[in-house]
PDB file of C-alpha atoms and ligand atoms in Angstrom:
ATOM      1  CA  MET A   1       1.291  25.081 -21.274  1.00 94.00           C
ATOM      2  CA  ILE A   2      -0.206  21.689 -20.435  1.00 97.00           C
ATOM      3  CA  ARG A   3      -3.527  20.373 -21.739  1.00 97.00           C
ATOM      4  CA  VAL A   4      -4.967  17.225 -20.167  1.00 97.00           C
ATOM      5  CA  PHE A   5      -7.305  15.034 -22.235  1.00 98.00           C
ATOM      6  CA  ALA A   6      -9.606  12.201 -21.219  1.00 97.00           C
ATOM      7  CA  ASP A   7      -7.708   9.614 -23.256  1.00 97.00           C
ATOM      8  CA  ASN A   8      -5.284   9.037 -26.118  1.00 97.00           C
ATOM      9  CA  GLN A   9      -7.995   9.444 -28.749  1.00 98.00           C
ATOM     10  CA  ALA A  10      -8.952  12.916 -27.525  1.00 98.00           C
ATOM     11  CA  LEU A  11      -5.266  13.842 -27.197  1.00 98.00           C
ATOM     12  CA  SER A  12      -4.603  12.625 -30.736  1.00 98.00           C
ATOM     13  CA  GLN A  13      -7.557  14.541 -32.166  1.00 98.00           C
ATOM     14  CA  ALA A  14      -6.302  17.733 -30.541  1.00 98.00           C
ATOM     15  CA  ALA A  15      -2.797  17.083 -31.840  1.00 98.00           C
ATOM     16  CA  ALA A  16      -4.066  16.520 -35.390  1.00 98.00           C
ATOM     17  CA  GLU A  17      -6.107  19.738 -35.282  1.00 98.00           C
ATOM     18  CA  LEU A  18      -3.117  21.641 -33.900  1.00 98.00           C
ATOM     19  CA  PHE A  19      -0.914  20.256 -36.704  1.00 99.00           C
ATOM     20  CA  ALA A  20      -3.481  21.447 -39.293  1.00 98.00           C
ATOM     21  CA  GLU A  21      -3.756  24.901 -37.730  1.00 98.00           C
ATOM     22  CA  GLN A  22       0.004  25.347 -37.524  1.00 98.00           C
ATOM     23  CA  ALA A  23       0.321  24.196 -41.138  1.00 98.00           C
ATOM     24  CA  ARG A  24      -2.240  26.742 -42.354  1.00 98.00           C
ATOM     25  CA  GLN A  25      -0.566  29.549 -40.380  1.00 98.00           C
ATOM     26  CA  ALA A  26       2.938  28.664 -41.607  1.00 98.00           C
ATOM     27  CA  VAL A  27       1.864  28.438 -45.244  1.00 98.00           C
ATOM     28  CA  ALA A  28      -0.015  31.746 -44.977  1.00 98.00           C
ATOM     29  CA  SER A  29       3.034  33.439 -43.405  1.00 98.00           C
ATOM     30  CA  ARG A  30       5.974  31.744 -45.093  1.00 98.00           C
ATOM     31  CA  GLY A  31       4.623  29.716 -47.973  1.00 98.00           C
ATOM     32  CA  ARG A  32       5.498  26.350 -46.480  1.00 98.00           C
ATOM     33  CA  PHE A  33       5.158  24.222 -43.296  1.00 99.00           C
ATOM     34  CA  CYS A  34       8.256  22.456 -41.986  1.00 99.00           C
ATOM     35  CA  VAL A  35       7.524  19.825 -39.344  1.00 99.00           C
ATOM     36  CA  ALA A  36       9.624  17.166 -37.599  1.00 99.00           C
ATOM     37  CA  LEU A  37       7.608  14.090 -36.656  1.00 98.00           C
ATOM     38  CA  ALA A  38       7.951  12.071 -33.471  1.00 98.00           C
ATOM     39  CA  GLY A  39       8.522   8.369 -33.516  1.00 97.00           C
ATOM     40  CA  GLY A  40       7.369   5.630 -31.186  1.00 96.00           C
ATOM     41  CA  SER A  41       3.753   4.530 -30.835  1.00 97.00           C
ATOM     42  CA  THR A  42       2.017   7.496 -29.186  1.00 98.00           C
ATOM     43  CA  PRO A  43       1.728   9.725 -32.285  1.00 98.00           C
ATOM     44  CA  GLN A  44       0.345   6.946 -34.510  1.00 98.00           C
ATOM     45  CA  THR A  45      -3.315   7.766 -33.831  1.00 98.00           C
ATOM     46  CA  CYS A  46      -2.631  11.464 -34.504  1.00 98.00           C
ATOM     47  CA  TYR A  47      -1.055  10.579 -37.857  1.00 98.00           C
ATOM     48  CA  GLN A  48      -4.009   8.343 -38.747  1.00 98.00           C
ATOM     49  CA  LEU A  49      -6.441  11.171 -37.920  1.00 98.00           C
ATOM     50  CA  LEU A  50      -4.430  13.551 -40.127  1.00 98.00           C
ATOM     51  CA  ALA A  51      -4.848  11.096 -43.003  1.00 98.00           C
ATOM     52  CA  GLN A  52      -8.661  11.056 -42.912  1.00 98.00           C
ATOM     53  CA  PRO A  53     -11.497  13.565 -43.152  1.00 97.00           C
ATOM     54  CA  PRO A  54     -12.158  16.085 -41.788  1.00 97.00           C
ATOM     55  CA  VAL A  55      -8.617  17.016 -40.736  1.00 98.00           C
ATOM     56  CA  ARG A  56      -7.040  15.703 -43.946  1.00 98.00           C
ATOM     57  CA  GLU A  57      -8.791  18.386 -45.979  1.00 98.00           C
ATOM     58  CA  GLN A  58      -7.686  21.113 -43.571  1.00 98.00           C
ATOM     59  CA  VAL A  59      -3.954  20.728 -44.318  1.00 98.00           C
ATOM     60  CA  PRO A  60      -2.253  22.321 -47.367  1.00 98.00           C
ATOM     61  CA  TRP A  61      -0.316  19.095 -48.013  1.00 98.00           C
ATOM     62  CA  GLU A  62       1.315  20.377 -51.218  1.00 98.00           C
ATOM     63  CA  LYS A  63       3.193  22.928 -49.076  1.00 98.00           C
ATOM     64  CA  VAL A  64       4.187  20.558 -46.247  1.00 98.00           C
ATOM     65  CA  HIS A  65       7.773  19.380 -45.710  1.00 98.00           C
ATOM     66  CA  ILE A  66       8.220  16.352 -43.451  1.00 98.00           C
ATOM     67  CA  PHE A  67      11.325  15.687 -41.359  1.00 99.00           C
ATOM     68  CA  TRP A  68      11.931  13.545 -38.274  1.00 98.00           C
ATOM     69  CA  GLY A  69      13.038  14.317 -34.743  1.00 98.00           C
ATOM     70  CA  ASP A  70      14.792  10.983 -34.557  1.00 98.00           C
ATOM     71  CA  GLU A  71      15.091   7.613 -36.227  1.00 98.00           C
ATOM     72  CA  ARG A  72      16.207   4.105 -35.520  1.00 98.00           C
ATOM     73  CA  CYS A  73      18.771   2.983 -38.124  1.00 98.00           C
ATOM     74  CA  VAL A  74      16.736   0.073 -39.438  1.00 98.00           C
ATOM     75  CA  PRO A  75      15.087  -0.597 -42.831  1.00 97.00           C
ATOM     76  CA  LEU A  76      11.950   1.393 -43.631  1.00 97.00           C
ATOM     77  CA  THR A  77       9.990  -1.856 -43.574  1.00 97.00           C
ATOM     78  CA  ASP A  78      11.203  -2.688 -40.063  1.00 97.00           C
ATOM     79  CA  PRO A  79       8.351  -2.212 -37.535  1.00 97.00           C
ATOM     80  CA  ARG A  80      10.759  -0.188 -35.392  1.00 97.00           C
ATOM     81  CA  SER A  81      11.271   2.424 -38.141  1.00 98.00           C
ATOM     82  CA  ASN A  82       9.809   5.829 -37.240  1.00 98.00           C
ATOM     83  CA  ALA A  83       9.638   6.785 -40.915  1.00 98.00           C
ATOM     84  CA  GLY A  84       8.021   3.456 -41.709  1.00 98.00           C
ATOM     85  CA  MET A  85       5.312   4.028 -39.109  1.00 98.00           C
ATOM     86  CA  ALA A  86       4.597   7.545 -40.402  1.00 98.00           C
ATOM     87  CA  LYS A  87       4.574   6.296 -44.008  1.00 98.00           C
ATOM     88  CA  THR A  88       1.918   3.696 -43.238  1.00 98.00           C
ATOM     89  CA  ALA A  89      -0.193   5.828 -40.877  1.00 98.00           C
ATOM     90  CA  LEU A  90      -0.002   9.107 -42.805  1.00 98.00           C
ATOM     91  CA  LEU A  91       2.378   9.753 -45.676  1.00 98.00           C
ATOM     92  CA  ASP A  92       1.047   7.142 -48.085  1.00 98.00           C
ATOM     93  CA  ARG A  93      -2.460   8.550 -47.556  1.00 98.00           C
ATOM     94  CA  VAL A  94      -1.995  12.296 -48.179  1.00 98.00           C
ATOM     95  CA  PRO A  95      -0.865  14.225 -51.305  1.00 98.00           C
ATOM     96  CA  ILE A  96       2.561  15.360 -50.111  1.00 98.00           C
ATOM     97  CA  PRO A  97       5.041  15.531 -53.008  1.00 98.00           C
ATOM     98  CA  ALA A  98       7.541  12.695 -52.462  1.00 97.00           C
ATOM     99  CA  GLY A  99      10.420  15.193 -52.747  1.00 98.00           C
ATOM    100  CA  GLN A 100       9.119  16.961 -49.614  1.00 98.00           C
ATOM    101  CA  ILE A 101       9.657  13.986 -47.319  1.00 98.00           C
ATOM    102  CA  TYR A 102      13.137  13.769 -45.758  1.00 98.00           C
ATOM    103  CA  PRO A 103      13.680  10.525 -43.823  1.00 98.00           C
ATOM    104  CA  MET A 104      16.801  10.031 -41.704  1.00 97.00           C
ATOM    105  CA  ALA A 105      18.354   7.222 -43.752  1.00 92.00           C
ATOM    106  CA  CYS A 106      21.106   5.930 -41.474  1.00 95.00           C
ATOM    107  CA  ILE A 107      21.564   2.189 -41.850  1.00 90.00           C
ATOM    108  CA  GLU A 108      24.982   2.265 -43.505  1.00 92.00           C
ATOM    109  CA  ASP A 109      27.033   4.751 -41.486  1.00 96.00           C
ATOM    110  CA  PRO A 110      25.108   6.579 -38.715  1.00 97.00           C
ATOM    111  CA  GLU A 111      27.818   9.158 -38.024  1.00 97.00           C
ATOM    112  CA  THR A 112      28.006  10.165 -41.685  1.00 98.00           C
ATOM    113  CA  ALA A 113      24.204  10.062 -41.907  1.00 98.00           C
ATOM    114  CA  ALA A 114      23.966  12.501 -38.988  1.00 98.00           C
ATOM    115  CA  ARG A 115      26.357  14.903 -40.727  1.00 98.00           C
ATOM    116  CA  ASP A 116      24.437  14.499 -43.984  1.00 98.00           C
ATOM    117  CA  TYR A 117      21.087  15.228 -42.322  1.00 98.00           C
ATOM    118  CA  GLN A 118      22.520  18.264 -40.603  1.00 98.00           C
ATOM    119  CA  ARG A 119      23.818  19.478 -43.987  1.00 98.00           C
ATOM    120  CA  LEU A 120      20.395  18.836 -45.503  1.00 98.00           C
ATOM    121  CA  LEU A 121      18.746  20.948 -42.785  1.00 98.00           C
ATOM    122  CA  LYS A 122      21.213  23.809 -43.188  1.00 98.00           C
ATOM    123  CA  ASN A 123      20.829  23.822 -46.965  1.00 98.00           C
ATOM    124  CA  PHE A 124      17.045  23.528 -46.809  1.00 98.00           C
ATOM    125  CA  PHE A 125      16.586  26.466 -44.451  1.00 98.00           C
ATOM    126  CA  ARG A 126      19.449  28.606 -45.850  1.00 98.00           C
ATOM    127  CA  PRO A 127      19.951  31.592 -45.536  1.00 98.00           C
ATOM    128  CA  ALA A 128      17.920  31.334 -42.330  1.00 97.00           C
ATOM    129  CA  GLU A 129      18.857  29.035 -39.462  1.00 97.00           C
ATOM    130  CA  PRO A 130      17.248  25.560 -39.421  1.00 98.00           C
ATOM    131  CA  ARG A 131      14.030  26.493 -37.575  1.00 98.00           C
ATOM    132  CA  PHE A 132      11.087  24.108 -37.733  1.00 98.00           C
ATOM    133  CA  ASP A 133       7.542  25.451 -37.559  1.00 98.00           C
ATOM    134  CA  LEU A 134       6.574  22.459 -35.432  1.00 99.00           C
ATOM    135  CA  ILE A 135       8.387  19.597 -33.761  1.00 99.00           C
ATOM    136  CA  LEU A 136       6.349  16.734 -32.302  1.00 99.00           C
ATOM    137  CA  LEU A 137       7.992  14.819 -29.469  1.00 98.00           C
ATOM    138  CA  GLY A 138       7.218  11.834 -27.310  1.00 98.00           C
ATOM    139  CA  LEU A 139       8.430  11.103 -23.786  1.00 98.00           C
ATOM    140  CA  GLY A 140      10.131   7.908 -22.728  1.00 98.00           C
ATOM    141  CA  GLU A 141       9.618   6.306 -19.317  1.00 97.00           C
ATOM    142  CA  ASP A 142      13.287   7.080 -18.656  1.00 97.00           C
ATOM    143  CA  GLY A 143      12.739  10.751 -19.454  1.00 97.00           C
ATOM    144  CA  HIS A 144      14.204  10.663 -22.950  1.00 98.00           C
ATOM    145  CA  THR A 145      12.708  12.532 -25.856  1.00 98.00           C
ATOM    146  CA  ALA A 146      13.528  12.119 -29.528  1.00 98.00           C
ATOM    147  CA  SER A 147      16.604   9.932 -29.077  1.00 98.00           C
ATOM    148  CA  LEU A 148      18.200  12.114 -26.419  1.00 98.00           C
ATOM    149  CA  ILE A 149      18.666   9.068 -24.258  1.00 98.00           C
ATOM    150  CA  PRO A 150      20.096   9.124 -20.720  1.00 96.00           C
ATOM    151  CA  GLY A 151      23.558   7.537 -20.516  1.00 95.00           C
ATOM    152  CA  THR A 152      24.440   8.361 -24.131  1.00 97.00           C
ATOM    153  CA  SER A 153      26.293  11.379 -25.486  1.00 96.00           C
ATOM    154  CA  ALA A 154      23.198  12.723 -27.289  1.00 98.00           C
ATOM    155  CA  PRO A 155      21.624  14.829 -24.491  1.00 98.00           C
ATOM    156  CA  GLN A 156      24.903  16.712 -23.913  1.00 97.00           C
ATOM    157  CA  GLU A 157      25.468  17.609 -27.593  1.00 97.00           C
ATOM    158  CA  ARG A 158      25.462  21.414 -27.827  1.00 97.00           C
ATOM    159  CA  ILE A 159      27.209  22.094 -31.151  1.00 97.00           C
ATOM    160  CA  ASP A 160      25.785  19.712 -33.737  1.00 98.00           C
ATOM    161  CA  LEU A 161      22.131  19.874 -34.797  1.00 98.00           C
ATOM    162  CA  VAL A 162      21.910  16.156 -35.519  1.00 98.00           C
ATOM    163  CA  THR A 163      23.765  13.404 -33.698  1.00 98.00           C
ATOM    164  CA  SER A 164      24.117   9.629 -33.878  1.00 98.00           C
ATOM    165  CA  LEU A 165      24.115   7.340 -30.869  1.00 98.00           C
ATOM    166  CA  GLN A 166      23.504   3.795 -29.747  1.00 97.00           C
ATOM    167  CA  LYS A 167      21.237   3.058 -26.824  1.00 96.00           C
ATOM    168  CA  PRO A 168      22.770   0.392 -24.558  1.00 95.00           C
ATOM    169  CA  GLY A 169      21.070  -2.916 -25.216  1.00 96.00           C
ATOM    170  CA  GLU A 170      19.806  -2.025 -28.694  1.00 97.00           C
ATOM    171  CA  ASP A 171      21.353  -3.682 -31.751  1.00 97.00           C
ATOM    172  CA  PHE A 172      20.793  -0.651 -33.959  1.00 97.00           C
ATOM    173  CA  ALA A 173      22.062   2.931 -33.934  1.00 98.00           C
ATOM    174  CA  ARG A 174      19.870   6.019 -33.829  1.00 98.00           C
ATOM    175  CA  LEU A 175      19.890   9.557 -35.191  1.00 98.00           C
ATOM    176  CA  SER A 176      18.395  12.443 -33.240  1.00 98.00           C
ATOM    177  CA  LEU A 177      17.927  16.161 -33.475  1.00 98.00           C
ATOM    178  CA  THR A 178      19.859  17.671 -30.583  1.00 98.00           C
ATOM    179  CA  ALA A 179      18.437  19.889 -27.861  1.00 98.00           C
ATOM    180  CA  PRO A 180      19.862  23.055 -29.468  1.00 98.00           C
ATOM    181  CA  GLN A 181      18.177  22.168 -32.767  1.00 98.00           C
ATOM    182  CA  ILE A 182      14.846  21.339 -31.145  1.00 98.00           C
ATOM    183  CA  ASN A 183      14.976  24.564 -29.129  1.00 98.00           C
ATOM    184  CA  LEU A 184      15.176  26.624 -32.321  1.00 98.00           C
ATOM    185  CA  ALA A 185      11.633  25.577 -33.273  1.00 98.00           C
ATOM    186  CA  ARG A 186       8.656  27.947 -33.377  1.00 98.00           C
ATOM    187  CA  MET A 187       6.588  25.346 -31.565  1.00 98.00           C
ATOM    188  CA  VAL A 188       7.419  22.095 -29.767  1.00 98.00           C
ATOM    189  CA  VAL A 189       4.574  19.799 -28.757  1.00 99.00           C
ATOM    190  CA  PHE A 190       4.976  16.746 -26.510  1.00 98.00           C
ATOM    191  CA  LEU A 191       2.391  13.973 -26.872  1.00 98.00           C
ATOM    192  CA  VAL A 192       2.292  11.895 -23.685  1.00 98.00           C
ATOM    193  CA  SER A 193      -0.182   9.088 -23.115  1.00 98.00           C
ATOM    194  CA  GLY A 194      -0.621   6.266 -20.651  1.00 97.00           C
ATOM    195  CA  GLN A 195      -0.036   5.461 -17.013  1.00 97.00           C
ATOM    196  CA  GLY A 196       3.472   4.257 -17.808  1.00 97.00           C
ATOM    197  CA  LYS A 197       4.520   7.858 -18.477  1.00 97.00           C
ATOM    198  CA  ALA A 198       3.088   9.348 -15.273  1.00 97.00           C
ATOM    199  CA  LEU A 199       6.328   9.189 -13.265  1.00 96.00           C
ATOM    200  CA  SER A 200       8.439  10.477 -16.124  1.00 97.00           C
ATOM    201  CA  LEU A 201       6.016  13.337 -16.786  1.00 97.00           C
ATOM    202  CA  ARG A 202       5.953  14.274 -13.118  1.00 96.00           C
ATOM    203  CA  ARG A 203       9.751  14.285 -13.001  1.00 96.00           C
ATOM    204  CA  VAL A 204       9.978  16.493 -16.074  1.00 96.00           C
ATOM    205  CA  LEU A 205       7.398  19.027 -14.998  1.00 94.00           C
ATOM    206  CA  ASN A 206       7.619  19.025 -11.213  1.00 92.00           C
ATOM    207  CA  GLY A 207      10.958  17.402 -10.416  1.00 90.00           C
ATOM    208  CA  PRO A 208      14.333  19.023  -9.793  1.00 91.00           C
ATOM    209  CA  PRO A 209      15.624  20.656 -12.996  1.00 90.00           C
ATOM    210  CA  ALA A 210      18.285  19.371 -15.367  1.00 88.00           C
ATOM    211  CA  GLN A 211      17.879  15.747 -14.343  1.00 88.00           C
ATOM    212  CA  ILE A 212      16.426  14.128 -17.470  1.00 95.00           C
ATOM    213  CA  PRO A 213      16.764  14.868 -21.187  1.00 97.00           C
ATOM    214  CA  ALA A 214      13.174  16.000 -21.782  1.00 98.00           C
ATOM    215  CA  GLN A 215      13.897  18.884 -19.384  1.00 98.00           C
ATOM    216  CA  LEU A 216      16.394  20.204 -21.945  1.00 97.00           C
ATOM    217  CA  ILE A 217      13.522  21.169 -24.235  1.00 98.00           C
ATOM    218  CA  ALA A 218      12.840  24.896 -23.836  1.00 97.00           C
ATOM    219  CA  PRO A 219      12.326  26.681 -27.167  1.00 98.00           C
ATOM    220  CA  ARG A 220      14.372  29.905 -27.190  1.00 95.00           C
ATOM    221  CA  ARG A 221      11.911  31.836 -29.324  1.00 96.00           C
ATOM    222  CA  GLY A 222       9.051  29.441 -29.499  1.00 98.00           C
ATOM    223  CA  GLU A 223       6.160  27.826 -27.723  1.00 98.00           C
ATOM    224  CA  LEU A 224       6.272  24.617 -25.673  1.00 98.00           C
ATOM    225  CA  LEU A 225       3.051  22.674 -25.322  1.00 98.00           C
ATOM    226  CA  TRP A 226       2.290  19.431 -23.507  1.00 98.00           C
ATOM    227  CA  LEU A 227      -0.691  17.373 -24.686  1.00 98.00           C
ATOM    228  CA  VAL A 228      -1.165  14.623 -22.131  1.00 98.00           C
ATOM    229  CA  ASP A 229      -3.952  12.219 -21.284  1.00 98.00           C
ATOM    230  CA  ARG A 230      -5.392  11.719 -17.817  1.00 97.00           C
ATOM    231  CA  GLU A 231      -3.515   8.472 -17.258  1.00 97.00           C
ATOM    232  CA  ALA A 232      -0.169  10.155 -17.879  1.00 97.00           C
ATOM    233  CA  ALA A 233      -1.186  13.182 -15.809  1.00 96.00           C
ATOM    234  CA  GLY A 234      -2.016  10.924 -12.880  1.00 90.00           C
ATOM    235  CA  ALA A 235      -3.061  12.766  -9.761  1.00 68.00           C
ATOM    236  CA  GLU A 236      -0.789  15.673 -10.589  1.00 64.00           C
ATOM    237  CA  SER A 237      -2.223  19.133 -10.822  1.00 61.00           C
ATOM    238  CA  PHE A 238       0.051  20.745 -13.305  1.00 60.00           C
TER     239      PHE A 238
HETATM  240  C1  6PG B   1      11.891   6.831 -30.537  1.00 80.24           C
HETATM  241  C2  6PG B   1      10.948   7.957 -30.251  1.00 80.24           C
HETATM  242  C3  6PG B   1      10.938   8.229 -28.785  1.00 80.24           C
HETATM  243  C4  6PG B   1       9.507   8.098 -28.377  1.00 80.24           C
HETATM  244  C5  6PG B   1       9.387   7.818 -26.901  1.00 80.24           C
HETATM  245  C6  6PG B   1       7.944   7.464 -26.539  1.00 80.24           C
HETATM  246  O1  6PG B   1      12.323   6.738 -31.676  1.00 80.24           O
HETATM  247  O2  6PG B   1      12.107   6.023 -29.630  1.00 80.24           O
HETATM  248  O3  6PG B   1      11.117   9.044 -30.984  1.00 80.24           O
HETATM  249  O4  6PG B   1      11.435   9.458 -28.400  1.00 80.24           O
HETATM  250  O5  6PG B   1       8.819   9.305 -28.701  1.00 80.24           O
HETATM  251  O6  6PG B   1      10.222   6.717 -26.608  1.00 80.24           O
HETATM  252  O7  6PG B   1       7.619   6.291 -27.258  1.00 80.24           O
HETATM  253  P1  6PG B   1       6.123   5.703 -27.223  1.00 80.24           P
HETATM  254  O8  6PG B   1       5.259   6.739 -27.873  1.00 80.24           O
HETATM  255  O9  6PG B   1       6.205   4.442 -28.023  1.00 80.24           O
HETATM  256  O10 6PG B   1       5.781   5.490 -25.771  1.00 80.24           O
END
């Protein structure tokens, strides 16, 4: 399903309210809410809205467990860090127990870090399979999502749940949940904002299939939702 909003603020408000609703439902059903956050800049406003009234009071933060869909292997204080952005915009401002926040620490040895994060996920969700209640994703202008980046091995990974990669031209490695892991989720929500994403969004939703990584996202037993603003939607009628 695709919902088109007037602008990024309206999109972000809807995303924050959806996060709160999914959290309440998950806690009521399973006693906890397990969410993987998106990186990049688009979700920042959503995270800021989650950290302030009224939405802040609508989330059972003491039962929330925070993971990431992907990470750049840079220090937490580096402005490129996805965990660093979420920490500043949200996590330092809500009462989540520190032990319920699981950043993808990968500066030292990304390949080992990917295996370690995969082990963490398997142990956390055991005996069930690692199935997030919600995964938030962004969309790159090149059609990537999380760090499933065209031209790297990450989009093709079908066995591992977490993989490491290096995007050509970047001087840091990345970790990413793989398409099979993302597709296990109960709900996957893309947040797409801005005119710069219009072509990429059109290619994902209306273009020939299996061309770009974001097209790999199709939850097997879950819901896929696109929250886009009018600039990203362009003239398309989805
Ligand atoms: C990353 C992100 C990435 C992001 C898109 C969109 O670490 O690069 O996870 O997948 O969501 O690139 O980024 P913007 O929101 O900044 O446009």
